[in-house]
């Protein structure tokens, strides 16, 4: 408590009160002025505060950096030569692979590969088993005519007429003509009541009826029995684009070129005659092969299933009104 009666203490107290009041009276504007003064003094010293810059990079930059590190560690990278002559003197421990030929000796000039197991394999194995079983009786008939059945005698006679011709083209023409004359076309559905059935040669010659597969199989067996190498014979399953129907023919290699025996033609077919055929399967002593045809979607041949109906052909062998040619 201040006392007035103390003259010397009163001035000191008033001075103290005035000093405190002056300190509390600092406004926000004064504070900002002081802050600016501090910053100005800091800049004079050279202490500038800046935010770090952002760095962008791509995955290619990262890979390039790593490649550079590897090159420094392992030395310069040598690029393999693409010129065959430049690679002649290069030694390596990699196995040497056989060269792949750009051409093929298969029909239509197309590569083939083994077809997956399926209906075609089953049908072909069944026909071959029957042909093997019939071969013993045919051989006995060929040695002794008295031991021949009528159909075996007919088969042997057709084989002998073909074997007597040494020229392979003439032999093929004889077989093609003889089988076409001996068999009358009829679809499997009308003949057997099923969509597709392959018969062995003796069965076809005995009935005198068959479809395109039966013609081709009989010609295959006759040419084989006449001495034609099995490597020169192939059954071909094709799509005939001219009539938009599946078809089967026999191909024979004569002087390095393939010709086709067709039940619709008396003469052999080759070259431009085959332009309407889209090759699907090749069948020979090795089994069933698929043609590596350059088609986006390969159509299914009717022989690949037992469900699809057979070609619409009259029992007399003549084509129906919606087919321009007999298959």
PDB file of C-alpha atoms in Angstrom:
ATOM      1  CA  UNK A   1       0.000   0.000   0.000  1.00  0.00           C
ATOM      2  CA  UNK A   2       1.424   3.360  -1.049  1.00  0.00           C
ATOM      3  CA  UNK A   3       1.734   6.102   1.430  1.00  0.00           C
ATOM      4  CA  UNK A   4       1.617   9.775   0.421  1.00  0.00           C
ATOM      5  CA  UNK A   5       3.585  10.764   3.334  1.00  0.00           C
ATOM      6  CA  UNK A   6       6.692   9.273   1.746  1.00  0.00           C
ATOM      7  CA  UNK A   7       7.707  11.876  -0.847  1.00  0.00           C
ATOM      8  CA  UNK A   8      10.696   9.997  -2.296  1.00  0.00           C
ATOM      9  CA  UNK A   9       8.883   6.706  -2.896  1.00  0.00           C
ATOM     10  CA  UNK A  10       6.013   8.228  -4.777  1.00  0.00           C
ATOM     11  CA  UNK A  11       7.954   9.244  -7.890  1.00  0.00           C
ATOM     12  CA  UNK A  12       9.557   5.809  -8.095  1.00  0.00           C
ATOM     13  CA  UNK A  13       6.170   4.079  -7.963  1.00  0.00           C
ATOM     14  CA  UNK A  14       4.728   6.285 -10.667  1.00  0.00           C
ATOM     15  CA  UNK A  15       7.641   5.558 -12.944  1.00  0.00           C
ATOM     16  CA  UNK A  16       7.221   1.824 -12.456  1.00  0.00           C
ATOM     17  CA  UNK A  17       3.512   1.985 -13.295  1.00  0.00           C
ATOM     18  CA  UNK A  18       4.150   3.975 -16.481  1.00  0.00           C
ATOM     19  CA  UNK A  19       6.795   1.489 -17.683  1.00  0.00           C
ATOM     20  CA  UNK A  20       4.484  -1.499 -17.280  1.00  0.00           C
ATOM     21  CA  UNK A  21       1.667   0.328 -19.084  1.00  0.00           C
ATOM     22  CA  UNK A  22       3.944   1.132 -22.011  1.00  0.00           C
ATOM     23  CA  UNK A  23       4.945  -2.533 -22.361  1.00  0.00           C
ATOM     24  CA  UNK A  24       1.374  -3.771 -22.423  1.00  0.00           C
ATOM     25  CA  UNK A  25       0.289  -1.240 -25.022  1.00  0.00           C
ATOM     26  CA  UNK A  26       2.194  -2.939 -27.975  1.00  0.00           C
ATOM     27  CA  UNK A  27      -0.276  -3.461 -30.840  1.00  0.00           C
ATOM     28  CA  UNK A  28      -0.300  -6.334 -33.527  1.00  0.00           C
ATOM     29  CA  UNK A  29       0.959  -3.835 -36.066  1.00  0.00           C
ATOM     30  CA  UNK A  30       3.968  -3.190 -33.898  1.00  0.00           C
ATOM     31  CA  UNK A  31       4.545  -6.945 -33.630  1.00  0.00           C
ATOM     32  CA  UNK A  32       4.536  -7.328 -37.422  1.00  0.00           C
ATOM     33  CA  UNK A  33       6.971  -4.466 -37.681  1.00  0.00           C
ATOM     34  CA  UNK A  34       9.308  -6.191 -35.271  1.00  0.00           C
ATOM     35  CA  UNK A  35       9.023  -9.498 -37.199  1.00  0.00           C
ATOM     36  CA  UNK A  36       9.889  -7.765 -40.465  1.00  0.00           C
ATOM     37  CA  UNK A  37      12.842  -6.167 -38.784  1.00  0.00           C
ATOM     38  CA  UNK A  38      14.068  -9.579 -37.603  1.00  0.00           C
ATOM     39  CA  UNK A  39      13.665 -11.128 -41.059  1.00  0.00           C
ATOM     40  CA  UNK A  40      15.495  -8.222 -42.662  1.00  0.00           C
ATOM     41  CA  UNK A  41      18.362  -8.678 -40.287  1.00  0.00           C
ATOM     42  CA  UNK A  42      18.423 -12.408 -41.033  1.00  0.00           C
ATOM     43  CA  UNK A  43      18.585 -11.799 -44.775  1.00  0.00           C
ATOM     44  CA  UNK A  44      21.478  -9.504 -44.269  1.00  0.00           C
ATOM     45  CA  UNK A  45      23.390 -12.375 -42.747  1.00  0.00           C
ATOM     46  CA  UNK A  46      22.623 -14.654 -45.835  1.00  0.00           C
ATOM     47  CA  UNK A  47      20.405 -17.275 -44.182  1.00  0.00           C
ATOM     48  CA  UNK A  48      17.791 -17.929 -46.907  1.00  0.00           C
ATOM     49  CA  UNK A  49      15.339 -20.801 -46.220  1.00  0.00           C
ATOM     50  CA  UNK A  50      13.964 -22.495 -49.418  1.00  0.00           C
ATOM     51  CA  UNK A  51      11.840 -25.677 -49.972  1.00  0.00           C
ATOM     52  CA  UNK A  52      13.606 -28.648 -51.703  1.00  0.00           C
ATOM     53  CA  UNK A  53      12.773 -29.148 -55.415  1.00  0.00           C
ATOM     54  CA  UNK A  54      10.777 -32.265 -56.452  1.00  0.00           C
ATOM     55  CA  UNK A  55      12.526 -34.699 -58.847  1.00  0.00           C
ATOM     56  CA  UNK A  56      10.580 -36.766 -61.343  1.00  0.00           C
ATOM     57  CA  UNK A  57      11.927 -39.929 -63.033  1.00  0.00           C
ATOM     58  CA  UNK A  58      10.635 -42.814 -65.184  1.00  0.00           C
ATOM     59  CA  UNK A  59      11.223 -46.563 -65.043  1.00  0.00           C
ATOM     60  CA  UNK A  60      13.384 -46.247 -68.165  1.00  0.00           C
ATOM     61  CA  UNK A  61      15.673 -43.850 -66.282  1.00  0.00           C
ATOM     62  CA  UNK A  62      16.048 -46.394 -63.477  1.00  0.00           C
ATOM     63  CA  UNK A  63      16.774 -49.257 -65.880  1.00  0.00           C
ATOM     64  CA  UNK A  64      19.258 -47.143 -67.804  1.00  0.00           C
ATOM     65  CA  UNK A  65      21.048 -46.303 -64.576  1.00  0.00           C
ATOM     66  CA  UNK A  66      21.273 -49.974 -63.585  1.00  0.00           C
ATOM     67  CA  UNK A  67      22.477 -50.918 -67.067  1.00  0.00           C
ATOM     68  CA  UNK A  68      25.182 -48.301 -66.777  1.00  0.00           C
ATOM     69  CA  UNK A  69      26.312 -49.743 -63.458  1.00  0.00           C
ATOM     70  CA  UNK A  70      26.436 -53.259 -64.921  1.00  0.00           C
ATOM     71  CA  UNK A  71      28.434 -52.104 -67.933  1.00  0.00           C
ATOM     72  CA  UNK A  72      30.977 -50.468 -65.665  1.00  0.00           C
ATOM     73  CA  UNK A  73      31.286 -53.694 -63.691  1.00  0.00           C
ATOM     74  CA  UNK A  74      31.435 -56.166 -66.594  1.00  0.00           C
ATOM     75  CA  UNK A  75      32.910 -54.150 -69.429  1.00  0.00           C
ATOM     76  CA  UNK A  76      31.426 -53.281 -72.809  1.00  0.00           C
ATOM     77  CA  UNK A  77      28.503 -55.304 -74.120  1.00  0.00           C
ATOM     78  CA  UNK A  78      28.962 -57.023 -77.488  1.00  0.00           C
ATOM     79  CA  UNK A  79      25.889 -57.338 -79.680  1.00  0.00           C
ATOM     80  CA  UNK A  80      25.450 -60.660 -81.483  1.00  0.00           C
ATOM     81  CA  UNK A  81      25.839 -60.456 -85.241  1.00  0.00           C
ATOM     82  CA  UNK A  82      22.761 -61.054 -87.360  1.00  0.00           C
ATOM     83  CA  UNK A  83      24.697 -61.775 -90.523  1.00  0.00           C
ATOM     84  CA  UNK A  84      25.300 -65.566 -90.840  1.00  0.00           C
ATOM     85  CA  UNK A  85      28.731 -64.946 -92.377  1.00  0.00           C
ATOM     86  CA  UNK A  86      29.735 -62.875 -89.362  1.00  0.00           C
ATOM     87  CA  UNK A  87      28.791 -65.702 -86.992  1.00  0.00           C
ATOM     88  CA  UNK A  88      30.862 -68.314 -88.797  1.00  0.00           C
ATOM     89  CA  UNK A  89      33.900 -67.888 -86.553  1.00  0.00           C
ATOM     90  CA  UNK A  90      32.027 -67.417 -83.282  1.00  0.00           C
ATOM     91  CA  UNK A  91      32.388 -70.305 -80.844  1.00  0.00           C
ATOM     92  CA  UNK A  92      29.708 -71.071 -78.302  1.00  0.00           C
ATOM     93  CA  UNK A  93      28.597 -73.812 -75.953  1.00  0.00           C
ATOM     94  CA  UNK A  94      24.922 -73.691 -77.027  1.00  0.00           C
ATOM     95  CA  UNK A  95      23.656 -76.816 -78.834  1.00  0.00           C
ATOM     96  CA  UNK A  96      23.407 -76.421 -82.587  1.00  0.00           C
ATOM     97  CA  UNK A  97      19.816 -76.856 -83.767  1.00  0.00           C
ATOM     98  CA  UNK A  98      18.971 -78.316 -87.169  1.00  0.00           C
ATOM     99  CA  UNK A  99      17.996 -75.790 -89.797  1.00  0.00           C
ATOM    100  CA  UNK A 100      14.271 -75.525 -90.489  1.00  0.00           C
ATOM    101  CA  UNK A 101      13.404 -75.678 -94.139  1.00  0.00           C
ATOM    102  CA  UNK A 102      11.088 -72.999 -95.464  1.00  0.00           C
ATOM    103  CA  UNK A 103       9.419 -75.521 -97.782  1.00  0.00           C
ATOM    104  CA  UNK A 104       7.666 -78.843 -97.219  1.00  0.00           C
ATOM    105  CA  UNK A 105       6.949 -81.860 -99.376  1.00  0.00           C
ATOM    106  CA  UNK A 106       3.461 -82.281 -97.913  1.00  0.00           C
ATOM    107  CA  UNK A 107       0.365 -81.828-100.125  1.00  0.00           C
ATOM    108  CA  UNK A 108      -0.667 -78.217-100.755  1.00  0.00           C
ATOM    109  CA  UNK A 109       2.812 -77.112 -99.655  1.00  0.00           C
ATOM    110  CA  UNK A 110       1.682 -76.825 -96.032  1.00  0.00           C
ATOM    111  CA  UNK A 111       3.344 -78.144 -92.903  1.00  0.00           C
ATOM    112  CA  UNK A 112       1.511 -80.820 -90.915  1.00  0.00           C
ATOM    113  CA  UNK A 113       1.655 -81.877 -87.275  1.00  0.00           C
ATOM    114  CA  UNK A 114       0.215 -84.769 -85.310  1.00  0.00           C
ATOM    115  CA  UNK A 115      -3.489 -84.344 -84.639  1.00  0.00           C
ATOM    116  CA  UNK A 116      -4.813 -84.815 -81.090  1.00  0.00           C
ATOM    117  CA  UNK A 117      -6.388 -88.139 -80.202  1.00  0.00           C
ATOM    118  CA  UNK A 118     -10.029 -88.225 -81.179  1.00  0.00           C
ATOM    119  CA  UNK A 119     -12.674 -89.672 -83.480  1.00  0.00           C
ATOM    120  CA  UNK A 120     -10.455 -89.627 -86.579  1.00  0.00           C
ATOM    121  CA  UNK A 121      -7.760 -91.678 -84.863  1.00  0.00           C
ATOM    122  CA  UNK A 122     -10.381 -94.202 -83.741  1.00  0.00           C
ATOM    123  CA  UNK A 123     -11.847 -94.540 -87.234  1.00  0.00           C
ATOM    124  CA  UNK A 124      -8.472 -94.867 -88.945  1.00  0.00           C
ATOM    125  CA  UNK A 125      -7.188 -97.450 -86.457  1.00  0.00           C
ATOM    126  CA  UNK A 126     -10.380 -99.461 -86.893  1.00  0.00           C
ATOM    127  CA  UNK A 127     -10.031 -99.462 -90.693  1.00  0.00           C
ATOM    128  CA  UNK A 128      -6.344-100.405 -90.516  1.00  0.00           C
ATOM    129  CA  UNK A 129      -7.092-103.271 -88.118  1.00  0.00           C
ATOM    130  CA  UNK A 130      -9.689-104.657 -90.544  1.00  0.00           C
ATOM    131  CA  UNK A 131      -7.295-104.231 -93.489  1.00  0.00           C
ATOM    132  CA  UNK A 132      -4.596-106.121 -91.584  1.00  0.00           C
ATOM    133  CA  UNK A 133      -7.058-108.904 -90.794  1.00  0.00           C
ATOM    134  CA  UNK A 134      -8.158-109.120 -94.450  1.00  0.00           C
ATOM    135  CA  UNK A 135      -4.561-109.118 -95.705  1.00  0.00           C
ATOM    136  CA  UNK A 136      -4.042-112.801 -94.809  1.00  0.00           C
ATOM    137  CA  UNK A 137      -7.033-113.998 -96.831  1.00  0.00           C
ATOM    138  CA  UNK A 138      -6.115-111.706 -99.746  1.00  0.00           C
ATOM    139  CA  UNK A 139      -2.586-113.133 -99.765  1.00  0.00           C
ATOM    140  CA  UNK A 140      -3.951-116.686 -99.779  1.00  0.00           C
ATOM    141  CA  UNK A 141      -6.308-115.755-102.619  1.00  0.00           C
ATOM    142  CA  UNK A 142      -3.440-114.274-104.601  1.00  0.00           C
ATOM    143  CA  UNK A 143      -1.535-117.548-104.272  1.00  0.00           C
ATOM    144  CA  UNK A 144      -4.478-119.888-104.914  1.00  0.00           C
ATOM    145  CA  UNK A 145      -7.567-118.750-106.799  1.00  0.00           C
ATOM    146  CA  UNK A 146      -9.552-121.657-105.387  1.00  0.00           C
ATOM    147  CA  UNK A 147      -9.310-120.149-101.919  1.00  0.00           C
ATOM    148  CA  UNK A 148     -10.814-116.810-102.944  1.00  0.00           C
ATOM    149  CA  UNK A 149     -14.191-115.416-102.024  1.00  0.00           C
ATOM    150  CA  UNK A 150     -15.876-113.359-104.775  1.00  0.00           C
ATOM    151  CA  UNK A 151     -14.888-110.043-103.187  1.00  0.00           C
ATOM    152  CA  UNK A 152     -11.320-111.210-102.532  1.00  0.00           C
ATOM    153  CA  UNK A 153     -11.033-112.356-106.153  1.00  0.00           C
ATOM    154  CA  UNK A 154     -12.200-108.947-107.310  1.00  0.00           C
ATOM    155  CA  UNK A 155      -9.706-107.150-105.089  1.00  0.00           C
ATOM    156  CA  UNK A 156      -6.832-109.331-106.328  1.00  0.00           C
ATOM    157  CA  UNK A 157      -7.826-108.769-109.961  1.00  0.00           C
ATOM    158  CA  UNK A 158      -7.849-104.996-109.479  1.00  0.00           C
ATOM    159  CA  UNK A 159      -4.479-105.172-107.715  1.00  0.00           C
ATOM    160  CA  UNK A 160      -2.891-107.178-110.533  1.00  0.00           C
ATOM    161  CA  UNK A 161      -4.117-104.791-113.217  1.00  0.00           C
ATOM    162  CA  UNK A 162      -2.582-101.877-111.312  1.00  0.00           C
ATOM    163  CA  UNK A 163       0.704-103.655-110.537  1.00  0.00           C
ATOM    164  CA  UNK A 164       1.145-104.539-114.215  1.00  0.00           C
ATOM    165  CA  UNK A 165       1.566-100.838-114.977  1.00  0.00           C
ATOM    166  CA  UNK A 166       5.065 -99.671-114.072  1.00  0.00           C
ATOM    167  CA  UNK A 167       4.350 -95.991-114.700  1.00  0.00           C
ATOM    168  CA  UNK A 168       3.050 -94.605-111.417  1.00  0.00           C
ATOM    169  CA  UNK A 169       0.726 -92.064-113.003  1.00  0.00           C
ATOM    170  CA  UNK A 170      -0.840 -94.647-115.275  1.00  0.00           C
ATOM    171  CA  UNK A 171      -1.208 -97.006-112.299  1.00  0.00           C
ATOM    172  CA  UNK A 172      -2.984 -94.335-110.275  1.00  0.00           C
ATOM    173  CA  UNK A 173      -5.334 -93.585-113.169  1.00  0.00           C
ATOM    174  CA  UNK A 174      -6.230 -97.287-113.480  1.00  0.00           C
ATOM    175  CA  UNK A 175      -7.028 -97.593-109.775  1.00  0.00           C
ATOM    176  CA  UNK A 176      -9.003 -94.352-109.773  1.00  0.00           C
ATOM    177  CA  UNK A 177     -11.102 -95.446-112.741  1.00  0.00           C
ATOM    178  CA  UNK A 178     -11.667 -99.018-111.507  1.00  0.00           C
ATOM    179  CA  UNK A 179     -12.838 -97.999-108.024  1.00  0.00           C
ATOM    180  CA  UNK A 180     -15.049 -95.196-109.350  1.00  0.00           C
ATOM    181  CA  UNK A 181     -16.756 -97.702-111.649  1.00  0.00           C
ATOM    182  CA  UNK A 182     -17.039-100.464-109.031  1.00  0.00           C
ATOM    183  CA  UNK A 183     -18.620 -98.355-106.275  1.00  0.00           C
ATOM    184  CA  UNK A 184     -21.803 -96.304-106.398  1.00  0.00           C
ATOM    185  CA  UNK A 185     -21.970 -93.276-104.168  1.00  0.00           C
ATOM    186  CA  UNK A 186     -24.392 -93.279-101.236  1.00  0.00           C
ATOM    187  CA  UNK A 187     -24.220 -91.353 -97.982  1.00  0.00           C
ATOM    188  CA  UNK A 188     -23.550 -93.153 -94.712  1.00  0.00           C
ATOM    189  CA  UNK A 189     -26.796 -92.007 -93.136  1.00  0.00           C
ATOM    190  CA  UNK A 190     -28.814 -93.582 -95.950  1.00  0.00           C
ATOM    191  CA  UNK A 191     -26.572 -96.635 -96.217  1.00  0.00           C
ATOM    192  CA  UNK A 192     -25.787 -97.424 -92.570  1.00  0.00           C
ATOM    193  CA  UNK A 193     -28.137 -95.200 -90.592  1.00  0.00           C
ATOM    194  CA  UNK A 194     -25.252 -93.279 -88.984  1.00  0.00           C
ATOM    195  CA  UNK A 195     -23.688 -89.936 -89.785  1.00  0.00           C
ATOM    196  CA  UNK A 196     -20.214 -91.164 -90.716  1.00  0.00           C
ATOM    197  CA  UNK A 197     -18.803 -94.688 -91.010  1.00  0.00           C
ATOM    198  CA  UNK A 198     -15.496 -95.720 -92.570  1.00  0.00           C
ATOM    199  CA  UNK A 199     -15.396 -99.112 -94.281  1.00  0.00           C
ATOM    200  CA  UNK A 200     -12.470-101.330 -95.175  1.00  0.00           C
ATOM    201  CA  UNK A 201     -11.903-102.002 -98.918  1.00  0.00           C
ATOM    202  CA  UNK A 202     -13.409-105.505 -99.005  1.00  0.00           C
ATOM    203  CA  UNK A 203     -16.585-104.260 -97.293  1.00  0.00           C
ATOM    204  CA  UNK A 204     -16.936-101.449 -99.835  1.00  0.00           C
ATOM    205  CA  UNK A 205     -16.316-103.705-102.848  1.00  0.00           C
ATOM    206  CA  UNK A 206     -18.693-106.341-101.470  1.00  0.00           C
ATOM    207  CA  UNK A 207     -21.613-103.920-101.166  1.00  0.00           C
ATOM    208  CA  UNK A 208     -20.666-101.818-104.165  1.00  0.00           C
ATOM    209  CA  UNK A 209     -21.779 -98.750-102.185  1.00  0.00           C
ATOM    210  CA  UNK A 210     -19.859 -96.110-100.287  1.00  0.00           C
ATOM    211  CA  UNK A 211     -19.160 -92.445 -99.692  1.00  0.00           C
ATOM    212  CA  UNK A 212     -16.052 -90.394-100.451  1.00  0.00           C
ATOM    213  CA  UNK A 213     -14.015 -91.818 -97.534  1.00  0.00           C
ATOM    214  CA  UNK A 214     -14.767 -95.372 -98.691  1.00  0.00           C
ATOM    215  CA  UNK A 215     -13.578 -94.569-102.223  1.00  0.00           C
ATOM    216  CA  UNK A 216     -10.341 -93.058-100.919  1.00  0.00           C
ATOM    217  CA  UNK A 217      -9.630 -95.946 -98.514  1.00  0.00           C
ATOM    218  CA  UNK A 218     -10.176 -98.566-101.237  1.00  0.00           C
ATOM    219  CA  UNK A 219      -7.798 -96.730-103.592  1.00  0.00           C
ATOM    220  CA  UNK A 220      -5.228 -96.447-100.807  1.00  0.00           C
ATOM    221  CA  UNK A 221      -5.326-100.207-100.176  1.00  0.00           C
ATOM    222  CA  UNK A 222      -5.172-101.131-103.879  1.00  0.00           C
ATOM    223  CA  UNK A 223      -2.209 -98.862-104.671  1.00  0.00           C
ATOM    224  CA  UNK A 224      -0.400-100.094-101.569  1.00  0.00           C
ATOM    225  CA  UNK A 225      -0.999-103.729-102.576  1.00  0.00           C
ATOM    226  CA  UNK A 226       0.226-102.910-106.101  1.00  0.00           C
ATOM    227  CA  UNK A 227       3.623-101.890-104.765  1.00  0.00           C
ATOM    228  CA  UNK A 228       3.285 -98.133-104.261  1.00  0.00           C
ATOM    229  CA  UNK A 229       5.395 -96.901-101.308  1.00  0.00           C
ATOM    230  CA  UNK A 230       3.244 -96.025 -98.301  1.00  0.00           C
ATOM    231  CA  UNK A 231       5.154 -92.763 -97.919  1.00  0.00           C
ATOM    232  CA  UNK A 232       3.683 -91.628-101.253  1.00  0.00           C
ATOM    233  CA  UNK A 233       0.038 -92.159-100.265  1.00  0.00           C
ATOM    234  CA  UNK A 234      -2.183 -89.980 -98.086  1.00  0.00           C
ATOM    235  CA  UNK A 235      -5.881 -89.755 -97.410  1.00  0.00           C
ATOM    236  CA  UNK A 236      -6.903 -86.101 -97.423  1.00  0.00           C
ATOM    237  CA  UNK A 237      -9.909 -84.671 -95.601  1.00  0.00           C
ATOM    238  CA  UNK A 238     -10.736 -81.287 -97.098  1.00  0.00           C
ATOM    239  CA  UNK A 239     -13.459 -78.669 -97.300  1.00  0.00           C
ATOM    240  CA  UNK A 240     -14.544 -78.215-100.919  1.00  0.00           C
ATOM    241  CA  UNK A 241     -15.317 -74.509-101.072  1.00  0.00           C
ATOM    242  CA  UNK A 242     -16.878 -74.827-104.521  1.00  0.00           C
ATOM    243  CA  UNK A 243     -19.830 -76.791-103.107  1.00  0.00           C
ATOM    244  CA  UNK A 244     -19.373 -75.879 -99.419  1.00  0.00           C
ATOM    245  CA  UNK A 245     -19.161 -79.519 -98.360  1.00  0.00           C
ATOM    246  CA  UNK A 246     -16.618 -81.758 -96.622  1.00  0.00           C
ATOM    247  CA  UNK A 247     -14.870 -84.218 -98.870  1.00  0.00           C
ATOM    248  CA  UNK A 248     -12.258 -87.002 -98.815  1.00  0.00           C
ATOM    249  CA  UNK A 249      -9.771 -87.874-101.560  1.00  0.00           C
ATOM    250  CA  UNK A 250      -6.551 -89.838-101.985  1.00  0.00           C
ATOM    251  CA  UNK A 251      -3.252 -88.100-102.736  1.00  0.00           C
ATOM    252  CA  UNK A 252      -0.349 -89.839-104.459  1.00  0.00           C
ATOM    253  CA  UNK A 253       3.145 -88.442-104.933  1.00  0.00           C
ATOM    254  CA  UNK A 254       4.387 -88.801-108.499  1.00  0.00           C
ATOM    255  CA  UNK A 255       7.869 -87.520-109.352  1.00  0.00           C
ATOM    256  CA  UNK A 256       7.898 -85.341-106.255  1.00  0.00           C
ATOM    257  CA  UNK A 257       4.501 -83.740-106.899  1.00  0.00           C
ATOM    258  CA  UNK A 258       1.173 -84.623-105.360  1.00  0.00           C
ATOM    259  CA  UNK A 259      -1.831 -85.598-107.471  1.00  0.00           C
ATOM    260  CA  UNK A 260      -5.341 -86.354-106.225  1.00  0.00           C
ATOM    261  CA  UNK A 261      -7.677 -89.270-106.971  1.00  0.00           C
ATOM    262  CA  UNK A 262     -11.288 -88.090-106.633  1.00  0.00           C
ATOM    263  CA  UNK A 263     -14.451 -90.190-106.894  1.00  0.00           C
ATOM    264  CA  UNK A 264     -15.993 -87.339-108.929  1.00  0.00           C
ATOM    265  CA  UNK A 265     -13.241 -87.280-111.572  1.00  0.00           C
ATOM    266  CA  UNK A 266     -11.884 -89.890-113.958  1.00  0.00           C
ATOM    267  CA  UNK A 267      -8.587 -88.035-114.417  1.00  0.00           C
ATOM    268  CA  UNK A 268      -6.088 -87.155-111.721  1.00  0.00           C
ATOM    269  CA  UNK A 269      -6.362 -83.692-110.182  1.00  0.00           C
ATOM    270  CA  UNK A 270      -3.437 -81.373-109.544  1.00  0.00           C
ATOM    271  CA  UNK A 271      -2.476 -77.718-109.540  1.00  0.00           C
ATOM    272  CA  UNK A 272      -5.375 -75.429-110.328  1.00  0.00           C
ATOM    273  CA  UNK A 273      -7.851 -78.301-110.017  1.00  0.00           C
ATOM    274  CA  UNK A 274      -7.258 -78.212-106.247  1.00  0.00           C
ATOM    275  CA  UNK A 275      -7.799 -74.494-105.670  1.00  0.00           C
ATOM    276  CA  UNK A 276     -11.247 -75.049-104.182  1.00  0.00           C
ATOM    277  CA  UNK A 277      -9.915 -77.515-101.574  1.00  0.00           C
ATOM    278  CA  UNK A 278      -9.245 -76.252 -98.065  1.00  0.00           C
ATOM    279  CA  UNK A 279      -6.933 -78.910 -96.536  1.00  0.00           C
ATOM    280  CA  UNK A 280      -7.855 -80.055 -93.030  1.00  0.00           C
ATOM    281  CA  UNK A 281      -6.317 -83.491 -92.295  1.00  0.00           C
ATOM    282  CA  UNK A 282      -3.783 -85.857 -93.843  1.00  0.00           C
ATOM    283  CA  UNK A 283      -3.922 -89.558 -92.912  1.00  0.00           C
ATOM    284  CA  UNK A 284      -1.244 -92.114 -93.719  1.00  0.00           C
ATOM    285  CA  UNK A 285       0.803 -94.939 -92.187  1.00  0.00           C
ATOM    286  CA  UNK A 286       1.933 -92.603 -89.388  1.00  0.00           C
ATOM    287  CA  UNK A 287      -1.578 -91.663 -88.345  1.00  0.00           C
ATOM    288  CA  UNK A 288      -3.668 -88.496 -88.453  1.00  0.00           C
ATOM    289  CA  UNK A 289      -2.045 -85.112 -89.058  1.00  0.00           C
ATOM    290  CA  UNK A 290      -3.428 -81.584 -89.088  1.00  0.00           C
ATOM    291  CA  UNK A 291      -2.526 -79.159 -91.827  1.00  0.00           C
ATOM    292  CA  UNK A 292      -0.989 -75.955 -90.507  1.00  0.00           C
ATOM    293  CA  UNK A 293      -3.310 -73.971 -92.720  1.00  0.00           C
ATOM    294  CA  UNK A 294      -3.268 -70.169 -92.357  1.00  0.00           C
ATOM    295  CA  UNK A 295      -6.885 -69.859 -91.298  1.00  0.00           C
ATOM    296  CA  UNK A 296      -8.055 -67.928 -88.255  1.00  0.00           C
ATOM    297  CA  UNK A 297     -10.689 -70.528 -87.436  1.00  0.00           C
ATOM    298  CA  UNK A 298     -10.386 -74.040 -88.851  1.00  0.00           C
ATOM    299  CA  UNK A 299     -13.747 -75.592 -89.772  1.00  0.00           C
ATOM    300  CA  UNK A 300     -14.532 -79.060 -88.469  1.00  0.00           C
ATOM    301  CA  UNK A 301     -14.699 -81.915 -90.953  1.00  0.00           C
ATOM    302  CA  UNK A 302     -17.824 -84.068 -90.823  1.00  0.00           C
ATOM    303  CA  UNK A 303     -15.693 -87.140 -90.086  1.00  0.00           C
ATOM    304  CA  UNK A 304     -14.606 -85.608 -86.777  1.00  0.00           C
ATOM    305  CA  UNK A 305     -18.010 -86.384 -85.277  1.00  0.00           C
ATOM    306  CA  UNK A 306     -20.632 -89.099 -85.398  1.00  0.00           C
ATOM    307  CA  UNK A 307     -23.465 -86.656 -84.733  1.00  0.00           C
ATOM    308  CA  UNK A 308     -23.488 -84.359 -87.760  1.00  0.00           C
ATOM    309  CA  UNK A 309     -25.733 -85.549 -90.608  1.00  0.00           C
ATOM    310  CA  UNK A 310     -24.157 -86.980 -93.719  1.00  0.00           C
ATOM    311  CA  UNK A 311     -24.228 -85.220 -97.085  1.00  0.00           C
ATOM    312  CA  UNK A 312     -27.705 -84.988 -98.583  1.00  0.00           C
ATOM    313  CA  UNK A 313     -27.395 -87.439-101.465  1.00  0.00           C
ATOM    314  CA  UNK A 314     -30.039 -89.721-102.933  1.00  0.00           C
ATOM    315  CA  UNK A 315     -29.739 -93.477-102.479  1.00  0.00           C
ATOM    316  CA  UNK A 316     -29.282 -93.795-106.223  1.00  0.00           C
ATOM    317  CA  UNK A 317     -26.026 -91.914-105.930  1.00  0.00           C
ATOM    318  CA  UNK A 318     -27.224 -88.782-107.663  1.00  0.00           C
ATOM    319  CA  UNK A 319     -26.865 -85.445-105.932  1.00  0.00           C
ATOM    320  CA  UNK A 320     -29.856 -83.749-104.390  1.00  0.00           C
ATOM    321  CA  UNK A 321     -31.161 -80.467-105.743  1.00  0.00           C
ATOM    322  CA  UNK A 322     -29.187 -78.327-103.297  1.00  0.00           C
ATOM    323  CA  UNK A 323     -25.771 -79.761-104.245  1.00  0.00           C
ATOM    324  CA  UNK A 324     -24.236 -78.962-107.622  1.00  0.00           C
ATOM    325  CA  UNK A 325     -21.819 -81.894-107.404  1.00  0.00           C
ATOM    326  CA  UNK A 326     -21.952 -85.362-105.919  1.00  0.00           C
ATOM    327  CA  UNK A 327     -19.650 -85.807-102.961  1.00  0.00           C
TER     328      UNK A 327
END
